[in-house]
XYZ file of C-alpha atoms in Angstrom:
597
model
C 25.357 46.294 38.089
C 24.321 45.438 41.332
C 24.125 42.087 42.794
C 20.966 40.165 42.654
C 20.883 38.224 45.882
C 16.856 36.699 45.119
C 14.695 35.972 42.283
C 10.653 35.952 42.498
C 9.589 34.280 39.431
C 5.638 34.482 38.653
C 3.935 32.484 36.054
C 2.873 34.684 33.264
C 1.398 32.182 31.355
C -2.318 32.666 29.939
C -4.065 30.425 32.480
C -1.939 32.674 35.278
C -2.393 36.149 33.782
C -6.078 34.859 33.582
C -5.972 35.252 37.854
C -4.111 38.765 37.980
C -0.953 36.987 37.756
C 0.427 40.245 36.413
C -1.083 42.585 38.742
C 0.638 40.251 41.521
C 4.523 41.412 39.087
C 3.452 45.175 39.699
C 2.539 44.158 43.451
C 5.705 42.638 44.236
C 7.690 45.273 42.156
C 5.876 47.872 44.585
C 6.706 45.818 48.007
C 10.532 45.749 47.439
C 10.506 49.531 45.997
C 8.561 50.362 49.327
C 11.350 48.322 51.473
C 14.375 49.276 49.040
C 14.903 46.093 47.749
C 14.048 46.268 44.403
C 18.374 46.692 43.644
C 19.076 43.274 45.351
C 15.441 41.217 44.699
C 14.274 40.595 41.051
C 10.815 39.948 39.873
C 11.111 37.727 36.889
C 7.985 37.216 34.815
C 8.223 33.432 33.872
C 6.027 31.009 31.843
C 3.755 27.931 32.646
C 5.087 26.033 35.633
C 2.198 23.366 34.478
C 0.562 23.179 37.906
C -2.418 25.784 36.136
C -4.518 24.180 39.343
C -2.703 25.860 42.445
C -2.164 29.209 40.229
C -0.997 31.974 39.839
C 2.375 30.444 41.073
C 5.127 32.713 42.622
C 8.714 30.752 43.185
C 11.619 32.015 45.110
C 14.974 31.488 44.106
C 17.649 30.276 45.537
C 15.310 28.158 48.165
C 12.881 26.809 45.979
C 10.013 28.326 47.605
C 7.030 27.507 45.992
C 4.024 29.682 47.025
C 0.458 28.062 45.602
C -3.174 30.783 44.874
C -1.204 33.933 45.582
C -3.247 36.827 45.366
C -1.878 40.731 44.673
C -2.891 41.399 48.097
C -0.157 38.596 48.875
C 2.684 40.542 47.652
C 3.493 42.800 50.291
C 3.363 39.841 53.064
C 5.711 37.676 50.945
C 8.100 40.451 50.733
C 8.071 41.452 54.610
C 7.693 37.746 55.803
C 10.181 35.696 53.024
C 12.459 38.333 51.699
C 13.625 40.287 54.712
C 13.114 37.953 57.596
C 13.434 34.980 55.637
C 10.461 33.041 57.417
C 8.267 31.625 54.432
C 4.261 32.259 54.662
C 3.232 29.073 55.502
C -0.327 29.722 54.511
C 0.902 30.069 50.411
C 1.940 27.002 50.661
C 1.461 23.587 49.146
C -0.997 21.566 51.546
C -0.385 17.416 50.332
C -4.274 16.220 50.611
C -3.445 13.107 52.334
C -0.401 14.230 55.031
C -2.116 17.625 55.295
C 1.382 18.744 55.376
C 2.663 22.080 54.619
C 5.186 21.573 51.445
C 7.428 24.328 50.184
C 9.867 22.728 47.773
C 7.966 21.433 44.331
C 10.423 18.691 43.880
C 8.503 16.932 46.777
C 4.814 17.654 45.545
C 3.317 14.425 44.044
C 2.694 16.450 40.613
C 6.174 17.024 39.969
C 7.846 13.852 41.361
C 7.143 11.283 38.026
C 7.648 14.471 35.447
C 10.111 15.098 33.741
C 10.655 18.365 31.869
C 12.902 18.427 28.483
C 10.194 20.507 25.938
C 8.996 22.174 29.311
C 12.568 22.615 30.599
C 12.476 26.240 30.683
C 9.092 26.824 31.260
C 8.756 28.696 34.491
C 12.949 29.070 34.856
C 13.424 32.110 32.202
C 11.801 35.474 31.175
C 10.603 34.124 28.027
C 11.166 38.117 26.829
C 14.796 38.125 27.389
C 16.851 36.394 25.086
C 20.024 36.781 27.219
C 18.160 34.602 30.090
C 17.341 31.737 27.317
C 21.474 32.003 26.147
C 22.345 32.063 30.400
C 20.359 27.996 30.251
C 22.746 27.062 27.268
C 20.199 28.591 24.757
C 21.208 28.623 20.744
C 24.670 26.651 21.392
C 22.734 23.551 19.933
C 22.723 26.123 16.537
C 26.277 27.065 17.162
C 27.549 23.201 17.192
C 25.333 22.200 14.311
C 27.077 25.117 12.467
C 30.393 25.134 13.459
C 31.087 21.003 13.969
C 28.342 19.309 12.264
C 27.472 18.949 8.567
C 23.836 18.985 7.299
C 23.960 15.360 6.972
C 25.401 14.916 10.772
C 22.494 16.770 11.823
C 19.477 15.092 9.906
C 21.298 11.482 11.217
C 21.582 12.767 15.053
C 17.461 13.630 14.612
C 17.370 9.805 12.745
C 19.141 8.371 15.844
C 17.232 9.919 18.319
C 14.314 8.676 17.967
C 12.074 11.309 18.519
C 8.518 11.340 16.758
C 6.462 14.113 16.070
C 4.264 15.037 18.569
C 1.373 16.653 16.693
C -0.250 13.328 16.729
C 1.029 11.297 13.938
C 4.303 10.213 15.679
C 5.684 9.991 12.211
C 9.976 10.017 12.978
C 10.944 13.485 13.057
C 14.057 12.457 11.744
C 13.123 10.508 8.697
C 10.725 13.011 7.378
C 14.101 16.075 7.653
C 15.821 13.667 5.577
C 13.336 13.558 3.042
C 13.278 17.301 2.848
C 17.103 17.543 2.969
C 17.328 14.947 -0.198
C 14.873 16.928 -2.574
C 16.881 18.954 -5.423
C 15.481 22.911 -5.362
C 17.044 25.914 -5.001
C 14.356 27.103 -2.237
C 12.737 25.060 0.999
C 10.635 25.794 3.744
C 10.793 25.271 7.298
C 6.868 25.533 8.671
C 5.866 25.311 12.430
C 2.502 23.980 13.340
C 1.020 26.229 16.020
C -2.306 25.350 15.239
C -3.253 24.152 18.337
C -7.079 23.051 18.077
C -8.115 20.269 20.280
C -10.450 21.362 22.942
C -8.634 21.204 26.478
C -5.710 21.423 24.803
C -2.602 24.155 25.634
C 0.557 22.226 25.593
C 1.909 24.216 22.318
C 0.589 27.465 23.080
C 2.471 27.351 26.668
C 5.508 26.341 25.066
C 5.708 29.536 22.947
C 4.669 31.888 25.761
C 7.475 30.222 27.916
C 10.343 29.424 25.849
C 9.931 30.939 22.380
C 13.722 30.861 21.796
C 13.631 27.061 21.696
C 11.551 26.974 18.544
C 13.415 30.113 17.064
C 16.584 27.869 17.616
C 15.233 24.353 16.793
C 13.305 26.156 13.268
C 17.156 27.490 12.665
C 18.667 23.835 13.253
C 16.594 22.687 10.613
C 16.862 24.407 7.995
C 20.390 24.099 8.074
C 19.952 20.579 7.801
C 17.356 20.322 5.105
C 18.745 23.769 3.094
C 16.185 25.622 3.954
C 16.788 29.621 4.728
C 13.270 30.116 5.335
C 10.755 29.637 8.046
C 7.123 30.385 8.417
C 5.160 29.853 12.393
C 1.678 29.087 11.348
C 0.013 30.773 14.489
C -3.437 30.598 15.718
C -4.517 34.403 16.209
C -6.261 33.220 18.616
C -2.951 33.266 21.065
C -2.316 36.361 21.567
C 0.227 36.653 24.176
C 1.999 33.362 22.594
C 2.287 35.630 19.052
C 3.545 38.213 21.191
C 6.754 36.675 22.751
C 7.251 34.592 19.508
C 7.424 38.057 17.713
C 10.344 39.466 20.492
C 11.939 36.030 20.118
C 12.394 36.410 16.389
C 13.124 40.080 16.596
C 15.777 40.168 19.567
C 17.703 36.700 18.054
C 17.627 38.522 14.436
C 19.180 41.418 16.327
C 21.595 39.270 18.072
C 22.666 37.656 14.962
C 21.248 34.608 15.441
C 18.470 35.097 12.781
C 19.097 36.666 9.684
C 22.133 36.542 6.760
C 25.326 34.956 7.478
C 24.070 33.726 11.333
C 27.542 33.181 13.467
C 29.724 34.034 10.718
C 29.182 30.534 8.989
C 27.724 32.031 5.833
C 24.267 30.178 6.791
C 21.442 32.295 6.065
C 17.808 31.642 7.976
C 14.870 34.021 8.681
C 11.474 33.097 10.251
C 7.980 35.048 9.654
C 4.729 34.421 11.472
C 1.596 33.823 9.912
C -1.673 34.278 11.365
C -4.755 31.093 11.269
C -8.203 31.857 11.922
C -8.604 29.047 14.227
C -9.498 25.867 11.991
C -8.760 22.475 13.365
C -8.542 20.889 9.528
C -5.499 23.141 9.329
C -3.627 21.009 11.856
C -3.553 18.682 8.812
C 0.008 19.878 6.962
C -1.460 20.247 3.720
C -4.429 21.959 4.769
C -1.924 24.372 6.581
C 0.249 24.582 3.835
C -2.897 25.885 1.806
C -3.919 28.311 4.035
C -0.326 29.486 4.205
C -1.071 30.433 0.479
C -4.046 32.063 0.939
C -6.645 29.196 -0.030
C -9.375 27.635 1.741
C -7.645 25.476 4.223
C -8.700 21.567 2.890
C -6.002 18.643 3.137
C -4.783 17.729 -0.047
C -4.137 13.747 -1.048
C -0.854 12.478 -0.348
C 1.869 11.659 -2.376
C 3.108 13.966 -2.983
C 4.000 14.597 0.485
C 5.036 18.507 1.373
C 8.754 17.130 1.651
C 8.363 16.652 -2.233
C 5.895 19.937 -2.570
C 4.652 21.537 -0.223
C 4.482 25.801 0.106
C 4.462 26.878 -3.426
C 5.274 22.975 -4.467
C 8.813 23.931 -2.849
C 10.323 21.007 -0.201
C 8.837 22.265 2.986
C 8.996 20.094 6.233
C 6.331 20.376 9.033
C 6.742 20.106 12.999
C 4.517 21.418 15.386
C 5.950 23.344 18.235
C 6.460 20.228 20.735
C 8.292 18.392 18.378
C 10.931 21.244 17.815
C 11.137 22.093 21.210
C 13.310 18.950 21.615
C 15.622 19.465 19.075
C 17.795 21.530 20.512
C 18.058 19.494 23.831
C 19.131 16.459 21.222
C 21.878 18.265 20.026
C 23.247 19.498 22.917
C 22.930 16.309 25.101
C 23.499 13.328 22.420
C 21.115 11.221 20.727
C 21.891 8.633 22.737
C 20.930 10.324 25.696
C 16.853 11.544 23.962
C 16.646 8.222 22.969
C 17.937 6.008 26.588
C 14.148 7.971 27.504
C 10.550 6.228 26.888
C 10.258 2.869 24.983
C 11.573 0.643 22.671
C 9.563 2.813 19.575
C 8.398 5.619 21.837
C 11.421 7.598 22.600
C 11.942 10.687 24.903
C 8.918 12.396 26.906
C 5.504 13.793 26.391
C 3.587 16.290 26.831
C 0.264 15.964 28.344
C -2.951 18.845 28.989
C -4.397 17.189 31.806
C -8.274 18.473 32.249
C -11.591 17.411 33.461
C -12.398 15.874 36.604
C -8.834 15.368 37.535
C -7.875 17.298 41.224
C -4.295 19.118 39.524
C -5.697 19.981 36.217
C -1.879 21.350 34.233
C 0.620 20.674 31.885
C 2.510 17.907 32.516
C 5.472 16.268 30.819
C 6.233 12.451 31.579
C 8.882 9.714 29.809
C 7.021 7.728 27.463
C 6.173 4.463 28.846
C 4.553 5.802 31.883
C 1.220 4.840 32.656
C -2.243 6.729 32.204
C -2.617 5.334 36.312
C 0.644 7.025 37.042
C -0.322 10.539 35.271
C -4.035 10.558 36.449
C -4.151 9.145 40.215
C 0.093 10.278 41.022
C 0.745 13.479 39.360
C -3.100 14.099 38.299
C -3.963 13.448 42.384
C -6.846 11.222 41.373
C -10.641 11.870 40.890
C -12.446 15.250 42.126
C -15.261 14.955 44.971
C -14.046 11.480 45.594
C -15.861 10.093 42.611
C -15.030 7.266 40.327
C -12.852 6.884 37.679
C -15.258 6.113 34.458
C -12.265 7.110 31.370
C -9.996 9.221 29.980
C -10.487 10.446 26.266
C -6.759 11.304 24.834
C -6.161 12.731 21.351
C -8.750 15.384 21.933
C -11.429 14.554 19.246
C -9.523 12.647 17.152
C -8.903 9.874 19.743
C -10.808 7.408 21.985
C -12.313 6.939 25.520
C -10.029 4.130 27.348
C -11.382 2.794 30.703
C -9.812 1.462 33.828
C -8.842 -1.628 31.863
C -6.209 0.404 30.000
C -5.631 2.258 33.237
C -1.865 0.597 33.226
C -1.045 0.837 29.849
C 2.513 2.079 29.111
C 1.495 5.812 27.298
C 3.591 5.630 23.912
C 2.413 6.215 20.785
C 1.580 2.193 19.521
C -0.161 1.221 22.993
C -2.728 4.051 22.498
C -3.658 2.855 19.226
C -3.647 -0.602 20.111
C -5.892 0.071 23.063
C -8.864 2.072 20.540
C -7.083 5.523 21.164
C -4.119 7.840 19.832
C -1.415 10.011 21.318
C -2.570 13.000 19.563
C -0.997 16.076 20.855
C -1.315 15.549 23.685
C -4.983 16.502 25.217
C -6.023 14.047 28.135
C -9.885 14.937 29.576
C -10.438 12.676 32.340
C -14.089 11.311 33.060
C -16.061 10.250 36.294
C -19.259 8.576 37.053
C -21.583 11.339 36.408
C -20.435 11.858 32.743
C -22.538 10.290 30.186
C -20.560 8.387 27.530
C -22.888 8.589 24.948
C -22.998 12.661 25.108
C -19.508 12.397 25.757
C -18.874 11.252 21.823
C -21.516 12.885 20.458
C -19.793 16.326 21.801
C -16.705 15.518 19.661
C -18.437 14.590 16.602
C -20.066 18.366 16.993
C -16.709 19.612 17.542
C -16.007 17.811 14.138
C -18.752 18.081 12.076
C -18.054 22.126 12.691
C -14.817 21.635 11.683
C -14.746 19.869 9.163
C -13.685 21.537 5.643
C -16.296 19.726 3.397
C -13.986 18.687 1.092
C -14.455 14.559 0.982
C -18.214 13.069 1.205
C -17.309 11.094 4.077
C -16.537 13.168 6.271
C -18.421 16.355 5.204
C -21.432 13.919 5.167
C -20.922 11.026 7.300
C -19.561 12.331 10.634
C -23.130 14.501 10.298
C -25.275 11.469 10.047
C -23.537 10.412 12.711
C -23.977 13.103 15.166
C -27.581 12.792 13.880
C -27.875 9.379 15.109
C -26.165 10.032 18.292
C -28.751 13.278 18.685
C -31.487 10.366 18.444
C -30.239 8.180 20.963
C -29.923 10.788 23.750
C -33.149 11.498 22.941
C -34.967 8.602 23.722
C -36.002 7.907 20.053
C -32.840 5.621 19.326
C -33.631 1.842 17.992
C -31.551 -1.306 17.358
C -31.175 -0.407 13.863
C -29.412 2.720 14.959
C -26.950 0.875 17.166
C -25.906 -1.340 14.129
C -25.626 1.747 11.696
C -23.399 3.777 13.864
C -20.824 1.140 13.868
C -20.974 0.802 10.067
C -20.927 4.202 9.320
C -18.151 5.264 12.030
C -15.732 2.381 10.167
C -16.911 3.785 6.557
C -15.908 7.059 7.592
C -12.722 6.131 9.168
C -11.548 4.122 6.047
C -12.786 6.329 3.296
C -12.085 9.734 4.594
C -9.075 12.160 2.509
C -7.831 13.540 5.938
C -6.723 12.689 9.473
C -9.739 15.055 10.830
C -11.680 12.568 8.523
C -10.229 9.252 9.166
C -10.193 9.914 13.293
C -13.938 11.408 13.803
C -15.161 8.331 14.547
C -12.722 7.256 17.002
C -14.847 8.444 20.153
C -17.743 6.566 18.663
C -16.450 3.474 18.105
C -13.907 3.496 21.379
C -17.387 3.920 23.768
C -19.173 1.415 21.294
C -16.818 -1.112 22.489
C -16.071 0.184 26.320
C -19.128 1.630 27.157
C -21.951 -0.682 25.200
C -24.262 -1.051 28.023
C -24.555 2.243 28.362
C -25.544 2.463 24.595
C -27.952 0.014 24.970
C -29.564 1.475 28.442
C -30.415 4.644 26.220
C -32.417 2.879 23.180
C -33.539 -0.542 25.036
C -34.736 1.178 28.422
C -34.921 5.170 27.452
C -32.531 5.613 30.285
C -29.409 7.575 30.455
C -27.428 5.590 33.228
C -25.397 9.188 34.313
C -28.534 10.826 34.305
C -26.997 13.549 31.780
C -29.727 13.307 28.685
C -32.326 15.704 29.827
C -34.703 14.066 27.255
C -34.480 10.549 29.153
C -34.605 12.122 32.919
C -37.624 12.800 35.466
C -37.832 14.338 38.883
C -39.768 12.574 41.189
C -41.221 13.443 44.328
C -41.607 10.636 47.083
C -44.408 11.032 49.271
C -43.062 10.025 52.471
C -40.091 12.501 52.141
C -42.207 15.872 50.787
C -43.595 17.849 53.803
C -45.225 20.062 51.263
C -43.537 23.043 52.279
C -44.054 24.556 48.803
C -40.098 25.757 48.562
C -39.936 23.301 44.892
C -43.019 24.882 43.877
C -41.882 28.673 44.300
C -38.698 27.813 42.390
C -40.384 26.072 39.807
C -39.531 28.433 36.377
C -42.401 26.260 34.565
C -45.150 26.068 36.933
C -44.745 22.020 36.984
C -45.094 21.439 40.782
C -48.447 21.168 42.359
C -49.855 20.962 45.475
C -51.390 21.768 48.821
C -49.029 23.361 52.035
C -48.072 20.232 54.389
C -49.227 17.420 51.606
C -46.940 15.427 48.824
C -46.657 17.679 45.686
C -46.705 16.177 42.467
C -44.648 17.303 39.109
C -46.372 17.040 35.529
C -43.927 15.415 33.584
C -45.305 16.726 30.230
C -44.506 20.132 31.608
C -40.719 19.391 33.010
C -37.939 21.096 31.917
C -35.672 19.386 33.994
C -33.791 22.165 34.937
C -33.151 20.483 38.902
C -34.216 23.315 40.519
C -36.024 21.844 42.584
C -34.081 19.012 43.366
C -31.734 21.444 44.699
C -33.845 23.451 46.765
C -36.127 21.018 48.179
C -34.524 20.347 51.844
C -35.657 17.270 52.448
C -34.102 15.217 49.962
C -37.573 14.456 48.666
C -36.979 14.579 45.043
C -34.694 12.103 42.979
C -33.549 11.889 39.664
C -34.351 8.940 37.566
């Protein structure tokens, strides 16, 4: 074979693929072919190098080029300028917004320097298609020292000693819950991932699969040699289609390896994995409500005991992860428990995963120890607030957890402090808020996201988390009262102590979280039928000032409603009863004559 002098890895991941990332592969394929290069320069399709901002993302290696917005057009000046002359295009590169320097190594980018990757560790390193590129980064020898030197019992008590917790938003310890599996009697058990990935603004699972599917194959494997189990079952949003795709090869190419399948390594340990497709509901995030829809019911949580580690699929022992949490596993074995759990806090052990979104400058995936700080992750890595706005909160846990303000800004993030503070790990979605967000609207969004999803099953939540969004509707607006302020409080704690489910029991956590952080807000909607961000259409106005309007009729011609009125070169007046307060004219008036109040 010949010698492979360079490598020109390109995020494939959704986000990537999204911006042509794969028409810039065939581009660069088609620049070395024209130069005869493409025997000595590979183009490796990669996964998620988390920095979805700057994308599509093309990295040269051996240098550690990193080239930031490349376009297919790029391809063919990267190839001419970088791979034959070996002068990198400075204009691809990463610009730092406060040196304005040029930056072309990612280890000295502010968004990489606090990270650290171990579930992310191959993500943007390895083909996620070729299994022999995953085995090349020490890939499946954590299976082939479980088998060959551990016993089932050795490898349940490494998971114990670890540390780790499951990061699907519980944090129950991963190890605790295999040895409750491993100790049930029965002649059949399950191994089930959760790939369920619902939370809005959330994609740290789904990039996982679609960059390192062999890490789940292998970590799925690992565990069911420890619990007994010689079955395993992905349950697999359908809505990820190029993350079912590469979990499929996965399976496939390490059942054809031997890696998958009867009698894996010649140990006489027998383990198979099958994916099953999910229609997209976020109850079935819940593990019994997954387990349910596994077998073809309605997908609604089920009360606990027993727990699935007693019954779960088919009332067989089944144990649960979801895809972050197994990602790790193999990294445990292969580095020592001690190692996972000298990482994060005193109960908080290893890293996490975060989707950083909203008004954030490097929106991405990002992976930091536990025990970092949300300042650290939002104004370091996250580069701070877009348009030079203020920080107002950041909602983490997606819709199951709270809005935490700059108070909590240096809280350590582990899994206890997020509670403590009126929020929740969760997976691991983080939306970050500025000053032009309304807090009210911002809850009542996730109780719609809720309400919609909820499976109907218990009264509380089927009916209370509607009432609530009903109340919520009433306050932005302008019809809220007192009365309404007490009862949203009183029905949010109801809900959260009486509900069967975690979807249940968590709904109200945005409510009561900018109850207590953002009151005044609360109260500026029903005491002065004013939304403070300006975001409740029913509680704005456009005004026009006099002094500023030259009556140049521009607001009136753009007016869909007919709501402006008045004479060329005098003030013009808008009829408030006839307002949509759509802003268009606010935006094209050019003399800053109209405000919004």
């Amino acid at each position: 074979m010949p010698e492979i002098k360079m490598h020109l890895l390109v995020c494939c991941g959704t986000g990537c693929i999204s911006s042509q990332s794969d028409r810039i592969v065939e581009s660069l394929k088609t620049a070395l072919k024209n130069r005869n290069l493409q025997d000595e320069v590979k183009v490796v399709l990669s996964g998620c190098f988390g920095f979805c901002e700057k994308g599509p993302i093309v990295k040269v290696a051996p240098d550690n080029t990193f080239y930031v917005q490349v376009r297919p057009e790029d391809a063919q000046e990267i190839v001419d300028e970088h791979v034959l002359k070996g002068r990198k295009v400075q204009r691809l590169l990463y610009v730092d917004p406060e040196t304005e320097e040029h930056i072309a190594d990612s280890k000295h980018m502010g968004f990489y320097k606090k990270q650290m990757r171990i579930a992310l560790r191959n993500c943007g390193f390895i083909d996620p298609e070729n299994i022999n590129e995953y085995i090349a980064q020490g890939g499946y020898q954590a299976l082939g020292k479980a088998l060959s030197e551990m016993t089932p019992k050795d490898v349940v008590e490494e998971m114990k000693k670890s540390g780790l917790r499951g990061r699907g938003g519980g944090g129950f310890p991963t190890g605790l819950k295999w040895d409750f599996a491993a100790k049930q009697q029965a002649g059949t058990k399950y191994v089930i991932c959760n790939a369920d990935e619902g939370d809005p603004g959330a994609f740290m699972d789904r990039s996982i699969l679609e960059g390192d599917p062999h890490s789940v194959v292998e970590a799925m494997a690992i565990c069911g040699y420890a619990i007994g189990a010689q079955k395993g079952m992905v349950y697999i949003r359908a809505e990820y289609p190029l993350a079912v795709k590469r979990l499929r090869k996965a399976i496939d190419d390490a059942r054809e390896t031997g890696l998958l399948g009867e009698d894996i390594l010649g140990t006489g340990f027998s383990f198979d994995i099958e994916l099953r497709y999910g229609a997209g509901a976020f109850v079935c995030g819940e593990e019994t409500a997954l387990i349910r829809s596994l077998e073809g019911e309605r997908g609604e949580p089920t009360s606990k005991p027993p727990f699935p580690a007693e019954k779960g699929f088919w009332d067989k022992p089944s144990n649960v992860n979801n895809v972050e949490t197994f990602a790790n596993v193999p990294v445990i074995l292969t580095k020592g428990a001690d190692w996972f759990a000298s990482i994060g806090t005193e109960k908080s052990k290893g890293t996490k995963v975060f989707a950083l979104a909203g008004k954030v400058n490097n929106v991405g995936l990002v992976e930091v120890p536990m025990g970092t700080t949300l300042r650290e992750v939002i104004f370091d890595i996250g580069g701070g607030i877009r348009d030079g706005k203020k920080f107002k909160a950041v909602q983490t846990g997606g819709p199951s957890g709270g809005c935490l303000t700059s108070k909590h800004l240096d809280t350590p993030i582990d899994f206890d402090n997020l509670v403590a503070a009126g929020s929740m790990m969760g997976s691991g979605g983080m939306i970050v808020l500025d000053e032009d967000n309304c807090m009210v609207s911002v809850a009542k969004f996730y109780l719609e996201f809720t309400v919609d999803e909820s499976c109907g099953k218990c009264a509380p939540c089927r009916v209370g988390n509607k009432r609530l969004h009903e109340i919520l509707e009433k306050i932005t607006q302008g019809h809220g009262t007192e009365e309404d302020l007490a009862l949203l409080r009183s029905l949010a704690q109801t809900i959260k102590d009486t509900s069967l489910c975690g979807l249940g029991q968590t709904a109200p956590n945005p409510v009561l979280s900018t109850l207590d952080n953002f009151w005044d807000e609360y109260e500026a909607h029903v005491r002065e039928k004013r939304c403070p961000s300006g975001k409740c259409k029913a509680l704005l106005s456009f005004v026009i000032d006099p002094e500023k309007c030259k009556g140049c009729t521009l607001c009136t011609r753009v007016c869909p409603v007919g709501a402006i009125t008045g004479k060329v070169r005098e003030p013009h007046l808008i009829a408030q009863e006839t307002c949509i307060k759509c802003g268009a004219c606010a935006s094209a008036c050019k003399f800053d004559a109209i405000a919004k109040k």
